[in-house]
Amino acid sequence: MNLALLLDEDFVSPDRARLQGRRLQHLKTVLKASAGDRIPVGRVNGLMGYGEVLKLNDSEAELQLTLETPPPAALPLTLILAMPRPKMFRRVLQTCASLGVKDIWLINSYKVEKSFWQTPWLSDDNLRENLTLGLEQSKDTVMPQVHIRKLFKPFVEDELPALLEGKRALVAHPGMAAPCPTHLNESAALCIGPEGGFTDYEVGKLEEAGCQSVHLGPRILRVETAVPVLVSRLFDACL
Amino acid sequence: MNLALLLDEDFVSPDRARLQGRRLQHLKTVLKASAGDRIPVGRVNGLMGYGEVLKLNDSEAELQLTLETPPPAALPLTLILAMPRPKMFRRVLQTCASLGVKDIWLINSYKVEKSFWQTPWLSDDNLRENLTLGLEQSKDTVMPQVHIRKLFKPFVEDELPALLEGKRALVAHPGMAAPCPTHLNESAALCIGPEGGFTDYEVGKLEEAGCQSVHLGPRILRVETAVPVLVSRLFDACL
């Protein structure tokens, strides 16, 4: 936690907040903060700065806030991910948030196991918690939006074309002829398949919707590795 | 496992191998292979190809091998990592192996907790197992070399200068003036600090040894995210 993200409900006045739970524990055990210390904070979807510790006890910490710095620029990326395996999903969410991805669509695919959609990590609270961890890691305040689409075909046929308008649209898929482009200067949409990849039918449907198929070299990467590799490749100037 | 990595001891003749344990289980339960099927294999530090299943039972699988394809190109990178927290270390190893990093130096740093060096994941067998998982993910055969240096100063003063010779040498550190370069056409050495970063003293010593300090933008990334982001940024043409 390189920044404590303050939620609206943490504010007791416009420049004062109280922390409990995980963030309080972090202040006490990792930062070993005490009254008078300044710790880096940010208001969710707002400015960043520091909070001076006014008091800190076993139940809460109270901070006097000075918030003047805008968060780092968001990546101009719509990330469309086949729903990952649950044990990987949390890390993928945190990674996306830490990289500045703000628009995440979780979609179905033939090789997404039905059980993946049952994971408790998809609850609103758990999504928010893991995205918060990513923002706190990278010192950002802007909460990513996560959209869940459990049916592939209606999403790709009815929603995706509008979503891709005005964007460079790509689907990363091993074995395609074109290499993934580098350092884009435009908004992009990027589709990444599940373990085992999209099926040929699915790649065809994504192409019909406007995506270009690109490869990422001879190596087959895990989703959790492919996301930072692709984001870095597409937007090296933005990171 | 997109490829079964065959060790020397798996070979019963130059073109025949027997698999047991984890790889046998994968053949049976994930690939659901049976006699006559061809599965992708590679010989450690050698060629890749396929193995035709001759027989498969509860104790072993026997494969007739056709190995004709060279593994993908290695990254021309020496990666010097402050020893990561054990729960992250396994994934970092797998990620490095899957990205084609072949030369990994694990070093001490002020913010590396002493307990990190006690992890069983540093045993030869466990290092090899996790590197194997990364190679099998990305379809590569060339086992990375891991060097362990538990003392920072002797490593940086006595070994590092020679290690950096002829290479573009970088230390990634938040807040430095120069941005990390992109698409290098030369060999590189890259130092990445622990959670919380190298100390100023350590950055100074790395600079004395020949490293240039570079930043990676305003975001502070976890080591497991920084590795693929930096590798992708430095070597986008090699991935």
CSV table of C-alpha atoms in Angstrom, one decimal:
chain,number,residue,atom,x,y,z
A,1,MET,CA,0.0,0.0,0.0
A,2,ASN,CA,1.8,3.0,-1.3
A,3,LEU,CA,-1.2,5.2,-0.8
A,4,ALA,CA,-4.3,4.8,1.4
A,5,LEU,CA,-7.4,5.1,-0.7
A,6,LEU,CA,-10.1,7.0,1.1
A,7,LEU,CA,-13.8,6.2,0.3
A,8,ASP,CA,-16.5,8.8,0.7
A,9,GLU,CA,-17.7,7.1,3.9
A,10,ASP,CA,-14.3,7.6,5.5
A,11,PHE,CA,-14.7,11.4,5.4
A,12,VAL,CA,-15.9,13.1,8.6
A,13,SER,CA,-15.4,16.6,7.1
A,14,PRO,CA,-14.1,17.8,3.8
A,15,ASP,CA,-10.5,17.6,5.0
A,16,ARG,CA,-10.6,15.0,7.6
A,17,ALA,CA,-11.0,11.2,7.4
A,18,ARG,CA,-11.1,8.2,9.7
A,19,LEU,CA,-9.6,4.9,8.8
A,20,GLN,CA,-10.4,1.4,10.2
A,21,GLY,CA,-9.8,-2.2,9.3
A,22,ARG,CA,-7.1,-3.2,6.8
A,23,ARG,CA,-5.8,0.4,6.2
A,24,LEU,CA,-5.6,1.1,10.0
A,25,GLN,CA,-3.7,-2.2,10.4
A,26,HIS,CA,-1.3,-1.2,7.6
A,27,LEU,CA,-0.7,2.2,9.2
A,28,LYS,CA,0.1,0.6,12.6
A,29,THR,CA,2.0,-2.6,11.6
A,30,VAL,CA,3.8,-1.7,8.3
A,31,LEU,CA,4.1,2.1,8.3
A,32,LYS,CA,4.4,2.1,12.2
A,33,ALA,CA,2.7,5.6,12.0
A,34,SER,CA,2.1,7.7,15.0
A,35,ALA,CA,0.6,11.1,15.6
A,36,GLY,CA,2.2,13.8,13.5
A,37,ASP,CA,3.3,11.5,10.7
A,38,ARG,CA,2.2,12.2,7.2
A,39,ILE,CA,1.1,9.3,5.1
A,40,PRO,CA,0.2,9.3,1.4
A,41,VAL,CA,-3.5,9.2,0.7
A,42,GLY,CA,-6.0,9.7,-2.1
A,43,ARG,CA,-9.7,10.2,-2.4
A,44,VAL,CA,-11.4,7.6,-4.6
A,45,ASN,CA,-11.9,9.1,-8.0
A,46,GLY,CA,-10.3,12.4,-6.7
A,47,LEU,CA,-7.1,14.0,-5.7
A,48,MET,CA,-4.0,12.6,-4.0
A,49,GLY,CA,-1.9,14.1,-1.2
A,50,TYR,CA,-1.1,13.3,2.4
A,51,GLY,CA,-2.9,12.8,5.6
A,52,GLU,CA,-1.3,14.0,8.9
A,53,VAL,CA,-2.1,11.5,11.6
A,54,LEU,CA,-4.1,13.4,14.3
A,55,LYS,CA,-4.7,10.4,16.4
A,56,LEU,CA,-4.3,6.6,16.1
A,57,ASN,CA,-5.6,4.0,18.5
A,58,ASP,CA,-6.7,0.3,18.3
A,59,SER,CA,-10.0,1.2,16.6
A,60,GLU,CA,-9.3,4.0,14.2
A,61,ALA,CA,-6.9,6.6,12.8
A,62,GLU,CA,-7.9,10.2,12.2
A,63,LEU,CA,-6.2,12.1,9.4
A,64,GLN,CA,-6.0,15.8,8.5
A,65,LEU,CA,-6.0,15.8,4.7
A,66,THR,CA,-4.1,17.9,2.1
A,67,LEU,CA,-5.2,16.7,-1.3
A,68,GLU,CA,-3.8,18.7,-4.2
A,69,THR,CA,-2.3,16.3,-6.8
A,70,PRO,CA,-4.2,14.7,-9.6
A,71,PRO,CA,-3.9,10.9,-10.1
A,72,PRO,CA,-1.7,9.6,-12.9
A,73,ALA,CA,-3.2,9.5,-16.4
A,74,ALA,CA,-5.5,6.6,-17.1
A,75,LEU,CA,-4.6,4.2,-20.0
A,76,PRO,CA,-6.8,4.8,-23.0
A,77,LEU,CA,-7.7,1.1,-23.1
A,78,THR,CA,-10.8,-1.0,-23.0
A,79,LEU,CA,-9.6,-4.4,-21.9
A,80,ILE,CA,-11.9,-7.4,-22.8
A,81,LEU,CA,-10.8,-10.5,-20.9
A,82,ALA,CA,-12.2,-14.0,-21.1
A,83,MET,CA,-13.0,-14.7,-17.4
A,84,PRO,CA,-9.8,-16.0,-15.9
A,85,ARG,CA,-9.5,-19.0,-13.5
A,86,PRO,CA,-10.5,-17.7,-10.0
A,87,LYS,CA,-7.1,-18.2,-8.4
A,88,MET,CA,-5.6,-16.0,-11.1
A,89,PHE,CA,-8.5,-13.6,-11.3
A,90,ARG,CA,-7.7,-11.6,-8.1
A,91,ARG,CA,-4.1,-11.0,-9.3
A,92,VAL,CA,-5.3,-10.0,-12.8
A,93,LEU,CA,-7.7,-7.5,-11.3
A,94,GLN,CA,-5.0,-6.0,-9.0
A,95,THR,CA,-2.5,-5.9,-11.9
A,96,CYS,CA,-5.0,-4.1,-14.2
A,97,ALA,CA,-5.8,-1.5,-11.6
A,98,SER,CA,-2.1,-1.0,-10.9
A,99,LEU,CA,-1.4,-0.5,-14.6
A,100,GLY,CA,-4.1,2.2,-15.0
A,101,VAL,CA,-6.6,0.1,-16.9
A,102,LYS,CA,-10.0,1.7,-16.2
A,103,ASP,CA,-12.5,-0.2,-18.4
A,104,ILE,CA,-12.6,-4.0,-17.9
A,105,TRP,CA,-15.0,-6.3,-19.6
A,106,LEU,CA,-15.1,-9.9,-18.3
A,107,ILE,CA,-16.7,-12.1,-21.0
A,108,ASN,CA,-17.5,-15.8,-21.6
A,109,SER,CA,-15.6,-18.0,-24.0
A,110,TYR,CA,-15.8,-21.7,-24.9
A,111,LYS,CA,-12.8,-22.5,-22.7
A,112,VAL,CA,-14.0,-20.6,-19.7
A,113,GLU,CA,-15.1,-23.2,-17.3
A,114,LYS,CA,-18.7,-22.6,-16.0
A,115,SER,CA,-17.5,-22.8,-12.4
A,116,PHE,CA,-15.3,-19.7,-12.9
A,117,TRP,CA,-18.4,-17.5,-12.9
A,118,GLN,CA,-19.3,-18.8,-9.4
A,119,THR,CA,-16.3,-17.3,-7.7
A,120,PRO,CA,-17.0,-15.0,-4.8
A,121,TRP,CA,-14.3,-12.7,-6.2
A,122,LEU,CA,-16.9,-11.4,-8.7
A,123,SER,CA,-19.0,-9.9,-5.9
A,124,ASP,CA,-19.2,-6.1,-5.9
A,125,ASP,CA,-17.3,-5.9,-2.6
A,126,ASN,CA,-14.6,-8.2,-3.7
A,127,LEU,CA,-14.1,-6.6,-7.0
A,128,ARG,CA,-13.8,-3.2,-5.3
A,129,GLU,CA,-11.4,-4.6,-2.7
A,130,ASN,CA,-9.0,-6.0,-5.3
A,131,LEU,CA,-9.1,-3.0,-7.5
A,132,THR,CA,-8.4,-0.9,-4.4
A,133,LEU,CA,-5.3,-3.0,-3.7
A,134,GLY,CA,-4.1,-2.3,-7.2
A,135,LEU,CA,-4.7,1.4,-7.0
A,136,GLU,CA,-3.1,1.6,-3.6
A,137,GLN,CA,0.0,-0.2,-5.0
A,138,SER,CA,0.5,2.1,-7.9
A,139,LYS,CA,-0.7,5.4,-6.2
A,140,ASP,CA,-3.9,6.0,-8.2
A,141,THR,CA,-7.4,7.0,-7.1
A,142,VAL,CA,-9.6,6.3,-10.2
A,143,MET,CA,-11.6,3.1,-9.6
A,144,PRO,CA,-11.8,0.9,-12.7
A,145,GLN,CA,-15.2,-0.1,-14.0
A,146,VAL,CA,-15.8,-3.8,-14.4
A,147,HIS,CA,-18.6,-5.1,-16.7
A,148,ILE,CA,-19.6,-8.8,-16.6
A,149,ARG,CA,-21.0,-10.5,-19.7
A,150,LYS,CA,-21.7,-14.2,-19.2
A,151,LEU,CA,-22.9,-14.8,-22.8
A,152,PHE,CA,-20.3,-14.5,-25.6
A,153,LYS,CA,-22.5,-14.1,-28.7
A,154,PRO,CA,-24.9,-11.4,-27.5
A,155,PHE,CA,-21.9,-9.4,-26.2
A,156,VAL,CA,-19.9,-9.7,-29.4
A,157,GLU,CA,-22.8,-9.1,-31.8
A,158,ASP,CA,-24.8,-6.5,-29.9
A,159,GLU,CA,-22.4,-4.6,-27.7
A,160,LEU,CA,-18.9,-4.9,-29.0
A,161,PRO,CA,-19.2,-3.0,-32.3
A,162,ALA,CA,-20.3,0.2,-30.5
A,163,LEU,CA,-17.6,-0.3,-27.8
A,164,LEU,CA,-14.9,-0.5,-30.5
A,165,GLU,CA,-16.0,2.7,-32.3
A,166,GLY,CA,-13.1,5.2,-32.6
A,167,LYS,CA,-10.6,2.7,-31.1
A,168,ARG,CA,-7.8,0.6,-32.4
A,169,ALA,CA,-9.3,-2.9,-31.8
A,170,LEU,CA,-7.1,-5.9,-31.3
A,171,VAL,CA,-7.5,-9.6,-30.3
A,172,ALA,CA,-4.3,-11.2,-29.1
A,173,HIS,CA,-4.2,-14.8,-30.3
A,174,PRO,CA,-1.2,-17.1,-30.8
A,175,GLY,CA,-0.3,-18.0,-34.4
A,176,MET,CA,-1.8,-14.9,-36.1
A,177,ALA,CA,0.1,-13.3,-39.0
A,178,ALA,CA,0.4,-9.7,-37.7
A,179,PRO,CA,2.5,-8.8,-34.7
A,180,CYS,CA,0.9,-6.8,-31.9
A,181,PRO,CA,1.6,-3.1,-32.6
A,182,THR,CA,3.7,-0.9,-30.2
A,183,HIS,CA,3.4,2.6,-28.7
A,184,LEU,CA,0.0,3.5,-29.9
A,185,ASN,CA,-1.1,7.2,-29.8
A,186,GLU,CA,-4.8,6.4,-29.9
A,187,SER,CA,-7.5,4.7,-27.8
A,188,ALA,CA,-7.4,0.9,-28.0
A,189,ALA,CA,-9.6,-2.1,-27.2
A,190,LEU,CA,-7.8,-5.3,-26.5
A,191,CYS,CA,-9.3,-8.8,-26.3
A,192,ILE,CA,-7.4,-11.5,-24.4
A,193,GLY,CA,-8.6,-15.1,-24.5
A,194,PRO,CA,-8.8,-17.8,-21.7
A,195,GLU,CA,-6.1,-20.4,-21.0
A,196,GLY,CA,-6.1,-22.4,-24.2
A,197,GLY,CA,-7.2,-19.4,-26.2
A,198,PHE,CA,-10.3,-18.3,-28.0
A,199,THR,CA,-11.7,-20.8,-30.5
A,200,ASP,CA,-11.5,-20.2,-34.2
A,201,TYR,CA,-15.2,-19.4,-34.2
A,202,GLU,CA,-14.7,-16.8,-31.4
A,203,VAL,CA,-11.7,-15.2,-33.1
A,204,GLY,CA,-13.9,-15.0,-36.3
A,205,LYS,CA,-16.7,-13.3,-34.4
A,206,LEU,CA,-14.3,-10.8,-32.8
A,207,GLU,CA,-12.9,-10.0,-36.2
A,208,GLU,CA,-16.4,-9.5,-37.6
A,209,ALA,CA,-17.1,-7.0,-34.8
A,210,GLY,CA,-14.0,-5.1,-35.9
A,211,CYS,CA,-11.0,-6.5,-34.1
A,212,GLN,CA,-7.7,-7.2,-35.8
A,213,SER,CA,-6.0,-10.5,-34.8
A,214,VAL,CA,-2.4,-10.1,-33.7
A,215,HIS,CA,0.2,-12.4,-32.2
A,216,LEU,CA,2.7,-11.8,-29.4
A,217,GLY,CA,5.6,-13.8,-30.6
A,218,PRO,CA,6.2,-17.6,-30.3
A,219,ARG,CA,5.7,-17.7,-26.5
A,220,ILE,CA,2.4,-18.5,-25.0
A,221,LEU,CA,2.0,-16.4,-21.8
A,222,ARG,CA,-0.4,-16.8,-18.9
A,223,VAL,CA,-3.1,-14.2,-18.8
A,224,GLU,CA,-1.6,-12.6,-15.7
A,225,THR,CA,1.7,-12.1,-17.7
A,226,ALA,CA,0.1,-11.3,-21.0
A,227,VAL,CA,-1.8,-8.3,-19.6
A,228,PRO,CA,1.3,-6.4,-18.4
A,229,VAL,CA,3.3,-7.4,-21.5
A,230,LEU,CA,0.6,-6.2,-23.9
A,231,VAL,CA,-0.2,-3.1,-22.0
A,232,SER,CA,3.4,-2.1,-21.8
A,233,ARG,CA,3.9,-2.9,-25.5
A,234,LEU,CA,0.8,-0.9,-26.6
A,235,PHE,CA,1.3,2.1,-24.3
A,236,ASP,CA,4.9,2.4,-23.4
A,237,ALA,CA,4.6,6.1,-23.5
A,238,CYS,CA,1.8,6.2,-21.0
A,239,LEU,CA,3.3,4.0,-18.3
B,1,MET,CA,1.6,-27.0,-19.8
B,2,ASN,CA,1.8,-26.2,-23.5
B,3,LEU,CA,4.8,-28.5,-23.8
B,4,ALA,CA,6.2,-31.3,-21.7
B,5,LEU,CA,9.8,-30.7,-20.9
B,6,LEU,CA,11.9,-33.8,-21.0
B,7,LEU,CA,14.9,-34.2,-18.7
B,8,ASP,CA,17.9,-36.3,-19.6
B,9,GLU,CA,16.8,-39.0,-17.1
B,10,ASP,CA,13.4,-39.3,-18.9
B,11,PHE,CA,15.1,-40.7,-22.0
B,12,VAL,CA,15.3,-44.5,-22.4
B,13,SER,CA,16.8,-44.2,-25.9
B,14,PRO,CA,17.7,-41.2,-28.2
B,15,ASP,CA,14.1,-41.0,-29.5
B,16,ARG,CA,12.1,-42.4,-26.7
B,17,ALA,CA,11.2,-41.1,-23.3
B,18,ARG,CA,9.1,-42.1,-20.3
B,19,LEU,CA,7.1,-39.7,-18.2
B,20,GLN,CA,5.9,-40.0,-14.6
B,21,GLY,CA,4.5,-37.8,-11.9
B,22,ARG,CA,3.2,-34.3,-12.7
B,23,ARG,CA,3.6,-34.6,-16.4
B,24,LEU,CA,2.0,-38.0,-16.6
B,25,GLN,CA,-1.0,-36.7,-14.6
B,26,HIS,CA,-1.3,-33.7,-17.0
B,27,LEU,CA,-1.3,-36.1,-20.0
B,28,LYS,CA,-4.1,-38.1,-18.4
B,29,THR,CA,-6.3,-35.6,-16.7
B,30,VAL,CA,-5.9,-32.4,-18.8
B,31,LEU,CA,-4.9,-33.5,-22.2
B,32,LYS,CA,-6.8,-36.9,-21.8
B,33,ALA,CA,-4.2,-38.4,-24.1
B,34,SER,CA,-4.3,-42.0,-25.2
B,35,ALA,CA,-2.1,-44.3,-27.4
B,36,GLY,CA,-1.4,-42.8,-30.8
B,37,ASP,CA,-1.9,-39.1,-29.7
B,38,ARG,CA,0.8,-36.6,-30.4
B,39,ILE,CA,1.7,-34.2,-27.6
B,40,PRO,CA,4.1,-31.3,-27.7
B,41,VAL,CA,7.4,-32.0,-26.0
B,42,GLY,CA,10.9,-30.5,-25.8
B,43,ARG,CA,14.2,-31.7,-24.5
B,44,VAL,CA,15.7,-29.6,-21.8
B,45,ASN,CA,18.3,-27.2,-23.4
B,46,GLY,CA,17.5,-28.9,-26.7
B,47,LEU,CA,15.0,-29.2,-29.6
B,48,MET,CA,11.2,-29.2,-29.5
B,49,GLY,CA,8.7,-31.3,-31.3
B,50,TYR,CA,6.2,-34.0,-30.5
B,51,GLY,CA,5.9,-37.3,-28.7
B,52,GLU,CA,3.6,-40.0,-30.0
B,53,VAL,CA,2.1,-41.8,-27.1
B,54,LEU,CA,3.1,-45.5,-27.4
B,55,LYS,CA,1.6,-46.6,-24.1
B,56,LEU,CA,0.0,-44.9,-21.1
B,57,ASN,CA,-0.9,-46.4,-17.8
B,58,ASP,CA,-1.2,-45.5,-14.2
B,59,SER,CA,2.6,-45.4,-13.6
B,60,GLU,CA,4.0,-44.0,-16.8
B,61,ALA,CA,3.6,-42.9,-20.4
B,62,GLU,CA,6.1,-43.8,-23.1
B,63,LEU,CA,6.6,-41.5,-26.0
B,64,GLN,CA,8.2,-41.9,-29.4
B,65,LEU,CA,9.9,-38.6,-30.1
B,66,THR,CA,10.3,-36.4,-33.1
B,67,LEU,CA,12.4,-33.3,-32.1
B,68,GLU,CA,13.3,-30.9,-34.9
B,69,THR,CA,12.4,-27.4,-33.9
B,70,PRO,CA,14.7,-25.0,-32.1
B,71,PRO,CA,13.3,-23.2,-29.0
B,72,PRO,CA,12.4,-19.5,-29.3
B,73,ALA,CA,15.2,-17.0,-29.0
B,74,ALA,CA,16.3,-16.1,-25.5
B,75,LEU,CA,16.1,-12.6,-24.3
B,76,PRO,CA,19.5,-10.9,-24.3
B,77,LEU,CA,19.0,-9.9,-20.7
B,78,THR,CA,20.7,-10.3,-17.3
B,79,LEU,CA,18.0,-9.8,-14.7
B,80,ILE,CA,19.2,-8.7,-11.3
B,81,LEU,CA,16.4,-8.9,-8.7
B,82,ALA,CA,16.4,-8.1,-5.1
B,83,MET,CA,15.1,-11.4,-3.5
B,84,PRO,CA,11.3,-11.2,-3.6
B,85,ARG,CA,8.9,-12.1,-0.8
B,86,PRO,CA,8.5,-15.9,-1.0
B,87,LYS,CA,4.8,-16.0,-1.8
B,88,MET,CA,5.6,-13.8,-4.9
B,89,PHE,CA,9.0,-15.5,-5.7
B,90,ARG,CA,7.6,-18.6,-7.3
B,91,ARG,CA,5.4,-16.6,-9.7
B,92,VAL,CA,8.3,-14.3,-10.5
B,93,LEU,CA,10.5,-17.3,-11.4
B,94,GLN,CA,7.8,-18.8,-13.6
B,95,THR,CA,7.2,-15.4,-15.2
B,96,CYS,CA,10.9,-14.9,-16.0
B,97,ALA,CA,11.1,-18.4,-17.5
B,98,SER,CA,8.0,-17.9,-19.6
B,99,LEU,CA,9.3,-14.6,-20.9
B,100,GLY,CA,12.7,-16.1,-22.1
B,101,VAL,CA,14.9,-14.6,-19.4
B,102,LYS,CA,17.9,-16.9,-19.0
B,103,ASP,CA,20.2,-15.2,-16.6
B,104,ILE,CA,18.7,-14.4,-13.2
B,105,TRP,CA,20.7,-13.0,-10.2
B,106,LEU,CA,18.9,-12.9,-6.8
B,107,ILE,CA,20.6,-10.3,-4.6
B,108,ASN,CA,20.2,-8.9,-1.1
B,109,SER,CA,19.1,-5.4,-0.4
B,110,TYR,CA,18.4,-3.4,2.8
B,111,LYS,CA,14.6,-4.0,2.4
B,112,VAL,CA,14.9,-7.7,1.7
B,113,GLU,CA,13.7,-9.4,4.9
B,114,LYS,CA,16.2,-11.9,6.2
B,115,SER,CA,13.5,-14.5,6.3
B,116,PHE,CA,13.1,-14.4,2.6
B,117,TRP,CA,16.4,-16.2,2.2
B,118,GLN,CA,15.0,-19.1,4.2
B,119,THR,CA,12.3,-20.0,1.8
B,120,PRO,CA,12.3,-23.7,0.5
B,121,TRP,CA,11.6,-22.2,-3.0
B,122,LEU,CA,15.3,-21.5,-3.2
B,123,SER,CA,16.4,-25.1,-3.2
B,124,ASP,CA,17.8,-26.4,-6.4
B,125,ASP,CA,14.9,-28.8,-7.0
B,126,ASN,CA,12.3,-26.1,-6.4
B,127,LEU,CA,14.0,-23.5,-8.5
B,128,ARG,CA,14.2,-26.1,-11.3
B,129,GLU,CA,10.5,-27.1,-10.9
B,130,ASN,CA,9.2,-23.5,-11.1
B,131,LEU,CA,11.5,-22.6,-14.0
B,132,THR,CA,10.2,-25.8,-15.7
B,133,LEU,CA,6.6,-24.6,-15.2
B,134,GLY,CA,7.5,-21.3,-16.9
B,135,LEU,CA,9.2,-23.0,-19.8
B,136,GLU,CA,6.3,-25.5,-20.3
B,137,GLN,CA,3.9,-22.6,-20.3
B,138,SER,CA,5.6,-20.6,-23.0
B,139,LYS,CA,7.0,-23.6,-25.0
B,140,ASP,CA,10.7,-23.2,-24.5
B,141,THR,CA,13.4,-25.7,-23.5
B,142,VAL,CA,16.4,-23.6,-22.3
B,143,MET,CA,16.6,-23.7,-18.5
B,144,PRO,CA,17.5,-20.3,-17.0
B,145,GLN,CA,20.5,-20.0,-14.7
B,146,VAL,CA,19.8,-18.7,-11.2
B,147,HIS,CA,22.6,-17.2,-9.2
B,148,ILE,CA,22.1,-16.4,-5.5
B,149,ARG,CA,24.1,-13.6,-3.8
B,150,LYS,CA,23.2,-13.0,-0.2
B,151,LEU,CA,25.6,-10.1,0.3
B,152,PHE,CA,24.9,-6.8,-1.6
B,153,LYS,CA,28.2,-5.0,-1.3
B,154,PRO,CA,30.6,-7.8,-2.4
B,155,PHE,CA,28.3,-8.6,-5.3
B,156,VAL,CA,28.0,-5.0,-6.5
B,157,GLU,CA,31.7,-4.2,-6.0
B,158,ASP,CA,33.4,-7.4,-7.1
B,159,GLU,CA,31.1,-9.1,-9.5
B,160,LEU,CA,28.7,-6.6,-11.1
B,161,PRO,CA,31.1,-4.5,-13.1
B,162,ALA,CA,32.3,-7.5,-15.1
B,163,LEU,CA,28.7,-8.8,-15.5
B,164,LEU,CA,27.7,-5.4,-17.0
B,165,GLU,CA,30.5,-5.3,-19.6
B,166,GLY,CA,29.2,-4.8,-23.1
B,167,LYS,CA,25.6,-4.5,-21.9
B,168,ARG,CA,23.2,-1.6,-21.5
B,169,ALA,CA,22.9,-1.5,-17.7
B,170,LEU,CA,19.8,-0.1,-16.0
B,171,VAL,CA,18.4,0.1,-12.5
B,172,ALA,CA,14.7,0.7,-12.4
B,173,HIS,CA,13.9,3.0,-9.5
B,174,PRO,CA,10.8,5.3,-9.0
B,175,GLY,CA,11.5,9.0,-9.2
B,176,MET,CA,14.6,9.0,-11.4
B,177,ALA,CA,14.9,11.6,-14.1
B,178,ALA,CA,15.4,9.4,-17.2
B,179,PRO,CA,12.6,7.2,-18.5
B,180,CYS,CA,13.3,3.5,-19.1
B,181,PRO,CA,14.4,3.1,-22.7
B,182,THR,CA,12.3,1.1,-25.2
B,183,HIS,CA,13.1,-1.5,-28.0
B,184,LEU,CA,16.8,-2.1,-27.3
B,185,ASN,CA,18.9,-3.7,-30.0
B,186,GLU,CA,21.6,-4.7,-27.6
B,187,SER,CA,22.2,-6.9,-24.6
B,188,ALA,CA,21.0,-5.4,-21.3
B,189,ALA,CA,21.3,-5.9,-17.6
B,190,LEU,CA,18.4,-4.7,-15.5
B,191,CYS,CA,18.3,-4.3,-11.7
B,192,ILE,CA,14.9,-4.3,-9.9
B,193,GLY,CA,14.6,-3.5,-6.2
B,194,PRO,CA,12.5,-5.0,-3.5
B,195,GLU,CA,9.1,-3.9,-2.3
B,196,GLY,CA,9.9,-0.4,-1.0
B,197,GLY,CA,12.8,0.0,-3.5
B,198,PHE,CA,16.5,0.1,-3.2
B,199,THR,CA,17.9,2.6,-0.7
B,200,ASP,CA,19.7,5.7,-2.0
B,201,TYR,CA,23.0,4.1,-0.9
B,202,GLU,CA,22.2,1.0,-3.0
B,203,VAL,CA,21.2,3.0,-6.1
B,204,GLY,CA,24.5,4.9,-5.7
B,205,LYS,CA,26.5,1.7,-5.6
B,206,LEU,CA,24.6,0.3,-8.6
B,207,GLU,CA,25.4,3.5,-10.5
B,208,GLU,CA,29.0,3.3,-9.5
B,209,ALA,CA,29.1,-0.2,-10.9
B,210,GLY,CA,27.9,1.2,-14.2
B,211,CYS,CA,24.1,1.2,-14.1
B,212,GLN,CA,21.9,4.0,-15.3
B,213,SER,CA,18.9,4.9,-13.1
B,214,VAL,CA,15.6,5.0,-15.0
B,215,HIS,CA,12.0,5.4,-13.9
B,216,LEU,CA,9.0,3.6,-15.2
B,217,GLY,CA,6.4,6.4,-14.9
B,218,PRO,CA,4.4,7.6,-11.9
B,219,ARG,CA,3.1,4.2,-11.0
B,220,ILE,CA,4.7,1.9,-8.5
B,221,LEU,CA,4.4,-1.6,-9.7
B,222,ARG,CA,4.8,-4.9,-7.8
B,223,VAL,CA,7.9,-6.9,-8.8
B,224,GLU,CA,5.8,-9.5,-10.5
B,225,THR,CA,4.2,-6.8,-12.7
B,226,ALA,CA,7.3,-4.7,-13.2
B,227,VAL,CA,9.2,-7.7,-14.6
B,228,PRO,CA,6.9,-8.3,-17.6
B,229,VAL,CA,6.3,-4.5,-18.1
B,230,LEU,CA,10.0,-3.8,-18.2
B,231,VAL,CA,10.9,-6.8,-20.3
B,232,SER,CA,8.2,-6.0,-22.8
B,233,ARG,CA,9.3,-2.3,-22.9
B,234,LEU,CA,13.0,-3.1,-23.4
B,235,PHE,CA,12.6,-6.0,-25.9
B,236,ASP,CA,9.3,-5.6,-27.7
B,237,ALA,CA,10.9,-6.9,-30.9
B,238,CYS,CA,12.1,-10.1,-29.2
B,239,LEU,CA,8.9,-11.2,-27.6
